[in-house]
Structure formats: structure tokens, C-alpha cells
Short mmCIF file of C-alpha atoms and ligand atoms in Angstrom, two decimals:
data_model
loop_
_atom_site.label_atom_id
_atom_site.label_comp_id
_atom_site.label_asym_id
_atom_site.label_seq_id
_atom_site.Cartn_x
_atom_site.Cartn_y
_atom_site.Cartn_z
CA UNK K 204 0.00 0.00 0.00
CA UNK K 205 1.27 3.10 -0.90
CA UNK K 206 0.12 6.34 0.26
CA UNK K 207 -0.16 10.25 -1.28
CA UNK K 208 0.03 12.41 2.22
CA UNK K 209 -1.31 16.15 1.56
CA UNK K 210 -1.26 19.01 3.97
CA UNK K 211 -2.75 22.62 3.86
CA UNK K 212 -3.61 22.71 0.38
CA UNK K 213 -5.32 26.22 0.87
CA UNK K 214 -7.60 26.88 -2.51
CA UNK K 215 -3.91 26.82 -4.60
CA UNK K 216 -5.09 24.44 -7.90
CA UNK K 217 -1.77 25.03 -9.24
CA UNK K 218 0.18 23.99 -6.44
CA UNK K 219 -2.36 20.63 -6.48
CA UNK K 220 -2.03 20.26 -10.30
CA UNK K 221 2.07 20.16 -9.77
CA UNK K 222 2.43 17.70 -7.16
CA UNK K 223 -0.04 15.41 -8.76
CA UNK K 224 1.92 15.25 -11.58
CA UNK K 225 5.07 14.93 -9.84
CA UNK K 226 3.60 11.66 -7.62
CA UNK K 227 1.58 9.94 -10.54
CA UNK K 228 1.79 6.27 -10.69
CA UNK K 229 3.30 6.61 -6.99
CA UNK K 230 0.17 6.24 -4.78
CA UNK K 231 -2.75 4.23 -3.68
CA UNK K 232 -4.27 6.34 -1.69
CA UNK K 233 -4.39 9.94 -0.43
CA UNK K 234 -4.40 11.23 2.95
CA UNK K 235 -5.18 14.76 3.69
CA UNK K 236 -4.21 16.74 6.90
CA UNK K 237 -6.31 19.47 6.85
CA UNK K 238 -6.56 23.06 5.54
CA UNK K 239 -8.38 22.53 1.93
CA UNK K 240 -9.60 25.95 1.90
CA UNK K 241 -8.31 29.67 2.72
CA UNK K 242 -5.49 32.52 1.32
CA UNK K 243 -5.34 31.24 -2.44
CA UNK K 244 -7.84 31.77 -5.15
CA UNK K 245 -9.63 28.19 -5.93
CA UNK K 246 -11.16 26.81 -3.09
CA UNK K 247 -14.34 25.44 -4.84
CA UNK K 248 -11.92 23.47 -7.45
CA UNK K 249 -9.73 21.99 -4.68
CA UNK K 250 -12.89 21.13 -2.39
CA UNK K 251 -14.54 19.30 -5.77
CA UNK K 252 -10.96 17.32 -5.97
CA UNK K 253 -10.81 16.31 -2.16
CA UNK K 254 -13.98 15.41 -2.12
CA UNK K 255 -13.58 13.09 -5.19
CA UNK K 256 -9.77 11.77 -4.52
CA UNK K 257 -9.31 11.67 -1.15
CA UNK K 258 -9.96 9.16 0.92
CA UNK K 259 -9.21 10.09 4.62
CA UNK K 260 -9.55 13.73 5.53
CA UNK K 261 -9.05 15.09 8.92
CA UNK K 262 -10.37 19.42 9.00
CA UNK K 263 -7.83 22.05 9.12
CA UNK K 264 -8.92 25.53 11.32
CA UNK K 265 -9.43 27.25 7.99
CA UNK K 266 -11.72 24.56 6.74
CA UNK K 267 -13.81 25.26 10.13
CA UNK K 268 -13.93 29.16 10.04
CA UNK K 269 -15.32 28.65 6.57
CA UNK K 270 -17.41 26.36 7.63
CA UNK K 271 -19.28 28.15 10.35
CA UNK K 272 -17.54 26.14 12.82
CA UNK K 273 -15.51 28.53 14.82
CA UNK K 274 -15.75 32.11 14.33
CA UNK K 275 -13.18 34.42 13.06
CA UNK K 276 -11.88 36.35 16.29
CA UNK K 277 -8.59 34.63 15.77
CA UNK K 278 -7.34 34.90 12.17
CA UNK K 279 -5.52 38.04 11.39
CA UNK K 280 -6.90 40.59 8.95
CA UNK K 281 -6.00 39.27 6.02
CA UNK K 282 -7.22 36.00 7.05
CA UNK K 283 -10.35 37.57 7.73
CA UNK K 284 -10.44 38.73 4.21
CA UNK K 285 -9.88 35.37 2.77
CA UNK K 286 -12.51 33.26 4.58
CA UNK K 287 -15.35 35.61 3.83
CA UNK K 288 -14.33 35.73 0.43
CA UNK K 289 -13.72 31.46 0.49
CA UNK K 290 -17.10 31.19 1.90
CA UNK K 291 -18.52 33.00 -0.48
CA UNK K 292 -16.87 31.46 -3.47
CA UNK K 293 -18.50 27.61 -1.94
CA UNK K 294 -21.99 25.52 -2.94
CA UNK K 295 -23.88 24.77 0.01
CA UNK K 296 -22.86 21.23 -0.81
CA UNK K 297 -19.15 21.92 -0.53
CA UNK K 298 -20.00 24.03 3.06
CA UNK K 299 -21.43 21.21 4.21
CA UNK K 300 -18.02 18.97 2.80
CA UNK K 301 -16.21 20.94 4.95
CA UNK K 302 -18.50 20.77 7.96
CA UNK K 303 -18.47 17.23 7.88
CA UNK K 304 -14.78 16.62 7.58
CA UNK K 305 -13.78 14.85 11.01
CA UNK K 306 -11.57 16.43 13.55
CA UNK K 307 -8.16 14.36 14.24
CA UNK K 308 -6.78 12.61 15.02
CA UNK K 309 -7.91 9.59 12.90
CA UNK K 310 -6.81 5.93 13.06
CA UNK K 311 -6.21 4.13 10.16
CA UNK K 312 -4.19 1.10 10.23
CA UNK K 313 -0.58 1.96 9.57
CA UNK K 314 -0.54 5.19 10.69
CA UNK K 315 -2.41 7.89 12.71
CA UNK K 316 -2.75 11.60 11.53
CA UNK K 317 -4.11 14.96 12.26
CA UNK K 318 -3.81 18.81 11.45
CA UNK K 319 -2.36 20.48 15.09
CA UNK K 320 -1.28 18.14 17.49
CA UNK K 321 -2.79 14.55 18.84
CA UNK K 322 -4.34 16.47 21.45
CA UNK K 323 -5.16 19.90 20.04
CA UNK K 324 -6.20 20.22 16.15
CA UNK K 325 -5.42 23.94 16.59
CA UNK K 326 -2.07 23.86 18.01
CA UNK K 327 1.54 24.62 16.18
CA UNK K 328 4.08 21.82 16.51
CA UNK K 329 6.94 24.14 16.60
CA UNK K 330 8.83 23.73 19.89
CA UNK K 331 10.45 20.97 21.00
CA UNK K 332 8.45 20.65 24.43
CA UNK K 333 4.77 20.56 22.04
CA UNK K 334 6.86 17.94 19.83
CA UNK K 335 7.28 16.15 23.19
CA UNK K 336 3.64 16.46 24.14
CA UNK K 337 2.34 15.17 21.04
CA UNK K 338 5.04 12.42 20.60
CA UNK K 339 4.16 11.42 24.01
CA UNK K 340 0.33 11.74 22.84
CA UNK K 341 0.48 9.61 19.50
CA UNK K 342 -1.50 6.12 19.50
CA UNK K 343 0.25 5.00 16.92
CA UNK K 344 3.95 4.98 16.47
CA UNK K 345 4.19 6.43 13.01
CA UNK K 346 2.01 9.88 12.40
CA UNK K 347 1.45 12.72 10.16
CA UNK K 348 0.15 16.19 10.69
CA UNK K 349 0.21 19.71 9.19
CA UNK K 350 -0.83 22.74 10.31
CA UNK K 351 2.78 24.53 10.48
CA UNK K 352 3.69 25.10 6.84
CA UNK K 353 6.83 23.68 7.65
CA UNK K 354 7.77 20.37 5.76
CA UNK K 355 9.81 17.86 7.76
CA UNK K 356 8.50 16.56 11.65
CA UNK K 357 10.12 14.60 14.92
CA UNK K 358 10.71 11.66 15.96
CA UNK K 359 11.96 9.86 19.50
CA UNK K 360 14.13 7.16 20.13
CA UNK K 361 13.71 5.68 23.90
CA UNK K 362 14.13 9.32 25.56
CA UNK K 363 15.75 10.72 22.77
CA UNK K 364 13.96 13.96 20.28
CA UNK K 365 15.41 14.14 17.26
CA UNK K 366 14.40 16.58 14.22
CA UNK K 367 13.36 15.05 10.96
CA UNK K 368 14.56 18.14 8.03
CA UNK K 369 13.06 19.46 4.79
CA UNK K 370 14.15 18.60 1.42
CA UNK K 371 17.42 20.82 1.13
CA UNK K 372 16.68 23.40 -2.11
CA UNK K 373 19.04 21.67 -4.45
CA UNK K 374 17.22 18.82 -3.85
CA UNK K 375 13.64 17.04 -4.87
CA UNK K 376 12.92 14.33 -2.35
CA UNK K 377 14.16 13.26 0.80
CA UNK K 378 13.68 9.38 2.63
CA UNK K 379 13.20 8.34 5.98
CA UNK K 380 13.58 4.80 6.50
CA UNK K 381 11.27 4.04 9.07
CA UNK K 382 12.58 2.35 11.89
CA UNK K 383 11.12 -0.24 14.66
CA UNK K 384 10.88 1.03 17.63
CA UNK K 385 11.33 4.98 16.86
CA UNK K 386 8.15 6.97 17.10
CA UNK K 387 7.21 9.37 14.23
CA UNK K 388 5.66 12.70 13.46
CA UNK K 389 5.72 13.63 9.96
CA UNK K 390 4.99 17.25 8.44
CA UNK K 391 4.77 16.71 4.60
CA UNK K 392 4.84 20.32 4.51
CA UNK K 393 1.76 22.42 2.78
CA UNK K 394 0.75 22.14 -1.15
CA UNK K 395 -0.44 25.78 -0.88
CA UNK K 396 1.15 28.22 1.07
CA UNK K 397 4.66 27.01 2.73
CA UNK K 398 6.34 28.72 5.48
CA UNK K 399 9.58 27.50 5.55
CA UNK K 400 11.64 29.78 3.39
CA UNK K 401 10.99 27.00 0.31
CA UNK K 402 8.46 28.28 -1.78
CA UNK K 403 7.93 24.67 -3.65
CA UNK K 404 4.92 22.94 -3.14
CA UNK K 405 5.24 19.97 -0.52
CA UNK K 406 3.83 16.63 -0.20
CA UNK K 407 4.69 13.25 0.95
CA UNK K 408 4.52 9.34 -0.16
CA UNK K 409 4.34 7.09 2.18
CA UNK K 410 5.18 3.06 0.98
CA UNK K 411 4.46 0.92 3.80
CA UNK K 412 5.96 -2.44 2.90
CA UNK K 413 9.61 -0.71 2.31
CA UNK K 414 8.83 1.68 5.57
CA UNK K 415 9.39 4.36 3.52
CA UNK K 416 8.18 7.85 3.82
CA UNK K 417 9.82 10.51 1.19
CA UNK K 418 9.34 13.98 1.68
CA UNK K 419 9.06 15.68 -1.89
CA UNK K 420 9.03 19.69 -3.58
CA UNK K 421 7.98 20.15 -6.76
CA UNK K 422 7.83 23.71 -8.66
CA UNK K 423 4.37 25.35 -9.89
CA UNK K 424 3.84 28.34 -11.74
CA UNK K 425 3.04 30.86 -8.94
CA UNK K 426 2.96 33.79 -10.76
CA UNK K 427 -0.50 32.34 -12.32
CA UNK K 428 -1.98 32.01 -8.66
CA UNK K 429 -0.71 35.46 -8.18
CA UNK K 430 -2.39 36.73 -10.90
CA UNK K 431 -5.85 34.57 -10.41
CA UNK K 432 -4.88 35.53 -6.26
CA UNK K 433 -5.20 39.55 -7.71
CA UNK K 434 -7.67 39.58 -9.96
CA UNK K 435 -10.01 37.73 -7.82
CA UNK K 436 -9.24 40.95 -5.14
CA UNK K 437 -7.23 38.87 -2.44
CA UNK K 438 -4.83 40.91 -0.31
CA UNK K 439 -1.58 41.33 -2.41
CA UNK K 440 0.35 40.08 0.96
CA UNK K 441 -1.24 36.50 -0.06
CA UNK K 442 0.21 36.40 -3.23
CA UNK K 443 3.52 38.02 -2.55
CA UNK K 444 4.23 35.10 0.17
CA UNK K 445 3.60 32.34 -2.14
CA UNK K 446 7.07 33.48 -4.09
CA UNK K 447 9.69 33.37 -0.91
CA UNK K 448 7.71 30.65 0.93
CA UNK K 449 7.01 32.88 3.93
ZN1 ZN R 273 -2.90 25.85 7.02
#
């Protein structure tokens, strides 16, 4: 079984339409960790491809403030901006998609994933005492989560933390070879919007008879979502991220 792990795709159908390419033939299934919606300018198109391709989806806080799920007291203003717009751009059918999606973290039988943490769905992995928490947290030994932005994860040996990187720039893919024993929490970083100073799109693939999990970037043409981003009346500051991956 072999496994297509998404994260924080955030409306960006370019980003999407890249790293589909990039994994074809290389996947069974797909896993999502959240975040379909929110910032970028196609949310309906990557709801209708979720909904249609994915198979296990866990909701992202975007996908709930859209939604009607939580209210919007803690997005910035920009943020603001986006999810009225997102919500405005949606069917009723694809509101109710999102409304639907299940909070993590969900169980499936080789791994366990979520969008925040094992315990909170809205909190940040980035320190190592919440990697700690949520390592300590996991049900499963291997797991995968989003939330961050920021491809790589953690993982503990006995009492040991260690830090699982990104694909270095020069670089396409990187491999883990999973270990017994080791427990794992793995960021395949976001499709849509990354934060960590790679403006690639991220993903993951997952092969669980070789206990292999590769972390993957792949390029998309950004100035298109820029210009889709603009003309569709965004905030600039959306589109202006997308090209340092920031
Ligand atoms: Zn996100």
C-alpha cells in the first residue's frame, strides 16, 4: 500500500495540479491533513478534488472558520479577508463537505494523523516541548500532521527527540527509513502556502511495505496564482508570500 500524504492545500489548484503530476503512478491512496480551503484563489476546485480523490480527511482551522464552525476572532486581517471571500466562493454542498470533515486525530491502520497536534487540532508543533507532548500523545507509532507550513517533523528514540529536516533546495525528495521502535511525526509540509523559506509545493509518499516515507518539492507556476490571487481581489500580501515561501 502506498500512500499520497497532503497538507494545507489552501484553494492553490496550481500547487495541487504540480504535485499530482510529480507523484503519478506513486500512490494508492491519499491522505489529507487538513486546511483545503483559505489565502489562495480556488477553493471550490480543490474542495470538488478532495472530495472526489481523497480518501481520509481530517479538517484544518481554515476549513472550520469557513465552515461556520468557529468564528473568526482569531485569524488576522487578512485572514479575515480570505474566509469571507472562500465562503462566499463555496456551494452549500461543498460548506457542508467541509462541515463534515472529522476532527483528528484519525486511526487508520498503519498510521495515525491529524492537522495540530494529537491532542489539540489547533495547536503549532513548533517547539520541542509541544513535539514532546504530542510524541508522548500519539497512539500510533508512526504519524502525520500539518498545520505549520513547515515540511519535515520529529521523531523519539527511547528518551531521545530528534528533528526530521526538509528537502534541502538543491534537492527534490528526501527518505526516511522508518525504523522499529522509533516513534514518528511527519509534516509533509503544505501544497499551498509554505512557510519555511521554500516556496515549492510539498507533499509526501508514504510506501508501507519498504517503511518508507519521502518527503518531496515540486515547482508550480506561482505567478498564475498570483495573478488569479489579484484579480479575484485577495490581499496582495497573499500572493507576494507564495514566491519566498514565507
Ligand atoms: Zn494551514
Amino acid at each position: 500500500m502506498r500512500f499520497l500524504i497532503l497538507s494545507d492545500l489552501h484553494a492553490n489548484f496550481e500547487a495541487l495540479t504540480a504535485v499530482l503530476a510529480d507523484a503519478e503512478n506513486k500512490y494508492d491512496t491519499v491522505v489529507c491533513c487538513g486546511d483545503l480551503v483559505g489565502y489562495n484563489p480556488d477553493p471550490s476546485a480543490i474542495v470538488e478534488w478532495c472530495a472526489g480523490h481523497c480518501d481520509h480527511v481530517v479538517r484544518g482551522n481554515h476549513d472550520k472558520v469557513v465552515a461556520g464552525i468557529d468564528d473568526l476572532e482569531w485569524f488576522n486581517p487578512v485572514a479575515q479577508i480570505s474566509a469571507h471571500w472562500t465562503t462566499d466562493q463555496l456551494s452549500p454542498e461543498q460548506l457542508t463537505y467541509l462541515r463534515d470533515l472529522p476532527r483528528g486525530p484519525v486511526l487508520l491502520e498503519h498510521f495515525e494523523f491529524f492537522h495540530g497536534t494529537p491532542f489539540d487540532e489547533d495547536e503549532y508543533v513548533l517547539s520541542q516541548k509541544v513535539a514532546e507532548q504530542s510524541l508522548s500523545a500519539l497512539q500510533m507509532p508512526l504519524s502525520f500532521f500539518g498545520h505549520t507550513h513547515v515540511q519535515g517533523g520529529f521523531f523519539r528514540q527511547h528518551r531521545r527527540l530528534g528533528a526530521i529536516e526538509a528537502v534541502q533546495p538543491e534537492e527534490r525528495e528526501y527518505a526516511i527509513q522508518l525504523e522499529p521502535d522509533l516513534l514518528y511525526m511527519i509534516n509533509p509540509g503544505s501544497v499551498g502556502q509554505p512557510r519555511d523559506g521554500d516556496p515549492r509545493a510539498a507533499y509526501a509518499l508514504y510506501d508501507v511495505e519498504a517503511r518508507l516515507v519521502t518527503l518531496h518539492r515540486v515547482e508550480y507556476p506561482i505567478a498564475t496564482t498570483y495573478r488569479k490571487l489579484k484579480s479575484a481581489g485577495l490581499p496582495d500580501a497573499l500572493g507576494l508570500r507564495l514566491f519566498n515561501g514565507q
